């Protein structure tokens, strides 16, 4: 059984953690879209579901072990939604690439390009303990 934890409390925040497996990502994404659907319209929910899916798939793929936890957080900051996805990475993958997302010949998939097109801002940072944090911000109104 997967270990997953969701929170939707009075502080209006969403929190989930799930093992770095595709099946667990599907359940976390469904929880996120249900939470978001109570806060905004269907077009924004559809677009941010894609963002969660793309970033979550990257986090699952970059995690060294299926038992590594991926953390998802979202909250409303004024009229913006802030979404974080955090995962551990292997020692050899601890450098966050600074690809030119506009270069169609760059290595890797297109998830970050898709994500960047659907949000107002996106930051990728390496945190202590070989954790990668991707933070997106999107206006809801």
mmCIF file of C-alpha atoms in Angstrom:
data_model
loop_
_atom_site.group_PDB
_atom_site.id
_atom_site.type_symbol
_atom_site.label_atom_id
_atom_site.label_comp_id
_atom_site.label_asym_id
_atom_site.label_seq_id
_atom_site.Cartn_x
_atom_site.Cartn_y
_atom_site.Cartn_z
ATOM 1 C CA UNK A 1 0.000 0.000 0.000
ATOM 2 C CA UNK A 2 1.265 3.473 -0.805
ATOM 3 C CA UNK A 3 1.969 5.992 1.876
ATOM 4 C CA UNK A 4 0.145 9.130 0.927
ATOM 5 C CA UNK A 5 -0.953 12.053 3.016
ATOM 6 C CA UNK A 6 -3.216 14.863 1.939
ATOM 7 C CA UNK A 7 -4.210 17.877 3.968
ATOM 8 C CA UNK A 8 -6.860 20.456 3.214
ATOM 9 C CA UNK A 9 -7.241 22.451 6.387
ATOM 10 C CA UNK A 10 -8.486 25.813 7.528
ATOM 11 C CA UNK A 11 -5.268 27.423 6.266
ATOM 12 C CA UNK A 12 -6.466 26.526 2.736
ATOM 13 C CA UNK A 13 -3.279 24.612 1.881
ATOM 14 C CA UNK A 14 -2.827 21.333 0.046
ATOM 15 C CA UNK A 15 -0.113 18.913 1.106
ATOM 16 C CA UNK A 16 0.654 15.473 -0.242
ATOM 17 C CA UNK A 17 3.561 13.082 -0.084
ATOM 18 C CA UNK A 18 3.815 9.949 -2.161
ATOM 19 C CA UNK A 19 6.378 7.321 -3.124
ATOM 20 C CA UNK A 20 8.226 7.987 -6.374
ATOM 21 C CA UNK A 21 6.013 5.679 -8.440
ATOM 22 C CA UNK A 22 3.688 6.529 -11.347
ATOM 23 C CA UNK A 23 0.626 4.912 -9.703
ATOM 24 C CA UNK A 24 1.108 7.030 -6.580
ATOM 25 C CA UNK A 25 1.489 10.153 -8.750
ATOM 26 C CA UNK A 26 -1.926 9.478 -10.324
ATOM 27 C CA UNK A 27 -3.604 9.427 -6.893
ATOM 28 C CA UNK A 28 -1.776 12.583 -5.750
ATOM 29 C CA UNK A 29 -2.767 14.410 -8.943
ATOM 30 C CA UNK A 30 -6.416 13.493 -8.420
ATOM 31 C CA UNK A 31 -6.281 14.849 -4.862
ATOM 32 C CA UNK A 32 -4.654 18.055 -6.075
ATOM 33 C CA UNK A 33 -7.253 18.644 -8.804
ATOM 34 C CA UNK A 34 -10.113 17.992 -6.359
ATOM 35 C CA UNK A 35 -8.604 20.537 -3.932
ATOM 36 C CA UNK A 36 -8.010 23.061 -6.714
ATOM 37 C CA UNK A 37 -11.488 22.556 -8.180
ATOM 38 C CA UNK A 38 -12.981 23.943 -4.974
ATOM 39 C CA UNK A 39 -11.020 27.183 -5.520
ATOM 40 C CA UNK A 40 -11.139 28.026 -9.226
ATOM 41 C CA UNK A 41 -12.713 27.301 -12.607
ATOM 42 C CA UNK A 42 -12.337 24.197 -14.748
ATOM 43 C CA UNK A 43 -9.991 25.706 -17.374
ATOM 44 C CA UNK A 44 -7.406 26.642 -14.743
ATOM 45 C CA UNK A 45 -7.855 23.253 -13.047
ATOM 46 C CA UNK A 46 -7.256 21.461 -16.363
ATOM 47 C CA UNK A 47 -4.091 23.447 -17.043
ATOM 48 C CA UNK A 48 -2.690 23.066 -13.534
ATOM 49 C CA UNK A 49 -3.482 19.341 -13.607
ATOM 50 C CA UNK A 50 -1.098 19.145 -16.564
ATOM 51 C CA UNK A 51 1.501 21.124 -14.591
ATOM 52 C CA UNK A 52 1.177 18.790 -11.590
ATOM 53 C CA UNK A 53 1.414 15.751 -13.894
ATOM 54 C CA UNK A 54 4.498 16.991 -15.747
ATOM 55 C CA UNK A 55 6.381 18.104 -12.642
ATOM 56 C CA UNK A 56 5.318 14.996 -10.735
ATOM 57 C CA UNK A 57 6.513 12.735 -13.556
ATOM 58 C CA UNK A 58 9.868 14.553 -13.537
ATOM 59 C CA UNK A 59 10.111 14.110 -9.755
ATOM 60 C CA UNK A 60 9.272 10.402 -9.969
ATOM 61 C CA UNK A 61 11.756 9.893 -12.808
ATOM 62 C CA UNK A 62 14.578 11.790 -11.037
ATOM 63 C CA UNK A 63 14.138 10.023 -7.681
ATOM 64 C CA UNK A 64 16.789 7.324 -7.160
ATOM 65 C CA UNK A 65 14.412 4.840 -5.472
ATOM 66 C CA UNK A 66 10.679 4.133 -5.737
ATOM 67 C CA UNK A 67 10.514 4.423 -1.951
ATOM 68 C CA UNK A 68 11.797 8.020 -2.042
ATOM 69 C CA UNK A 69 9.059 10.481 -1.128
ATOM 70 C CA UNK A 70 7.864 13.239 -3.422
ATOM 71 C CA UNK A 71 6.292 16.195 -1.647
ATOM 72 C CA UNK A 72 3.607 18.367 -3.219
ATOM 73 C CA UNK A 73 2.351 21.611 -1.670
ATOM 74 C CA UNK A 74 -0.067 24.214 -2.944
ATOM 75 C CA UNK A 75 -1.607 27.288 -1.404
ATOM 76 C CA UNK A 76 -3.316 30.496 -2.383
ATOM 77 C CA UNK A 77 -1.278 33.679 -2.020
ATOM 78 C CA UNK A 78 -3.701 36.501 -2.732
ATOM 79 C CA UNK A 79 -5.071 35.841 -6.216
ATOM 80 C CA UNK A 80 -2.166 33.498 -7.079
ATOM 81 C CA UNK A 81 -1.772 29.778 -6.628
ATOM 82 C CA UNK A 82 1.685 28.603 -5.592
ATOM 83 C CA UNK A 83 2.594 24.981 -6.332
ATOM 84 C CA UNK A 84 5.742 23.252 -5.077
ATOM 85 C CA UNK A 85 6.990 19.800 -5.948
ATOM 86 C CA UNK A 86 10.046 18.508 -4.106
ATOM 87 C CA UNK A 87 12.016 15.318 -4.648
ATOM 88 C CA UNK A 88 15.381 13.834 -3.790
ATOM 89 C CA UNK A 89 17.876 13.246 -6.562
ATOM 90 C CA UNK A 90 20.867 10.955 -6.884
ATOM 91 C CA UNK A 91 24.344 12.250 -6.049
ATOM 92 C CA UNK A 92 25.192 12.240 -9.764
ATOM 93 C CA UNK A 93 21.985 14.143 -10.568
ATOM 94 C CA UNK A 94 22.443 16.787 -7.910
ATOM 95 C CA UNK A 95 23.192 19.539 -10.413
ATOM 96 C CA UNK A 96 20.055 21.310 -11.578
ATOM 97 C CA UNK A 97 20.400 21.773 -15.332
ATOM 98 C CA UNK A 98 19.889 25.293 -16.656
ATOM 99 C CA UNK A 99 18.661 24.345 -20.113
ATOM 100 C CA UNK A 100 17.526 26.887 -22.604
ATOM 101 C CA UNK A 101 13.863 25.835 -22.591
ATOM 102 C CA UNK A 102 13.350 27.605 -25.916
ATOM 103 C CA UNK A 103 15.930 25.390 -27.670
ATOM 104 C CA UNK A 104 14.028 22.581 -29.449
ATOM 105 C CA UNK A 105 17.240 20.524 -29.688
ATOM 106 C CA UNK A 106 18.035 20.545 -25.984
ATOM 107 C CA UNK A 107 18.205 17.140 -24.268
ATOM 108 C CA UNK A 108 15.339 15.809 -22.171
ATOM 109 C CA UNK A 109 11.584 15.832 -22.461
ATOM 110 C CA UNK A 110 9.185 18.709 -22.943
ATOM 111 C CA UNK A 111 7.563 18.725 -19.490
ATOM 112 C CA UNK A 112 9.308 21.885 -18.290
ATOM 113 C CA UNK A 113 8.501 23.683 -21.547
ATOM 114 C CA UNK A 114 4.829 22.733 -21.177
ATOM 115 C CA UNK A 115 4.844 23.753 -17.522
ATOM 116 C CA UNK A 116 6.468 27.100 -18.255
ATOM 117 C CA UNK A 117 3.777 27.841 -20.849
ATOM 118 C CA UNK A 118 0.951 27.192 -18.354
ATOM 119 C CA UNK A 119 2.223 29.180 -15.348
ATOM 120 C CA UNK A 120 3.226 32.782 -14.726
ATOM 121 C CA UNK A 121 6.582 31.874 -13.178
ATOM 122 C CA UNK A 122 8.663 28.782 -12.480
ATOM 123 C CA UNK A 123 11.822 28.402 -10.394
ATOM 124 C CA UNK A 124 14.000 25.321 -9.965
ATOM 125 C CA UNK A 125 16.380 25.227 -7.002
ATOM 126 C CA UNK A 126 18.623 22.676 -5.385
ATOM 127 C CA UNK A 127 18.020 22.501 -1.636
ATOM 128 C CA UNK A 128 20.224 20.933 1.054
ATOM 129 C CA UNK A 129 20.119 17.145 1.153
ATOM 130 C CA UNK A 130 20.003 16.713 -2.653
ATOM 131 C CA UNK A 131 16.409 17.906 -2.833
ATOM 132 C CA UNK A 132 15.115 19.607 -5.952
ATOM 133 C CA UNK A 133 12.330 22.155 -5.503
ATOM 134 C CA UNK A 134 10.231 23.309 -8.433
ATOM 135 C CA UNK A 135 7.980 26.261 -7.550
ATOM 136 C CA UNK A 136 5.306 27.561 -9.904
ATOM 137 C CA UNK A 137 3.036 30.528 -9.520
ATOM 138 C CA UNK A 138 -0.188 31.046 -11.468
ATOM 139 C CA UNK A 139 -2.830 33.790 -11.199
ATOM 140 C CA UNK A 140 -6.246 32.269 -10.552
ATOM 141 C CA UNK A 141 -8.389 35.295 -11.424
#
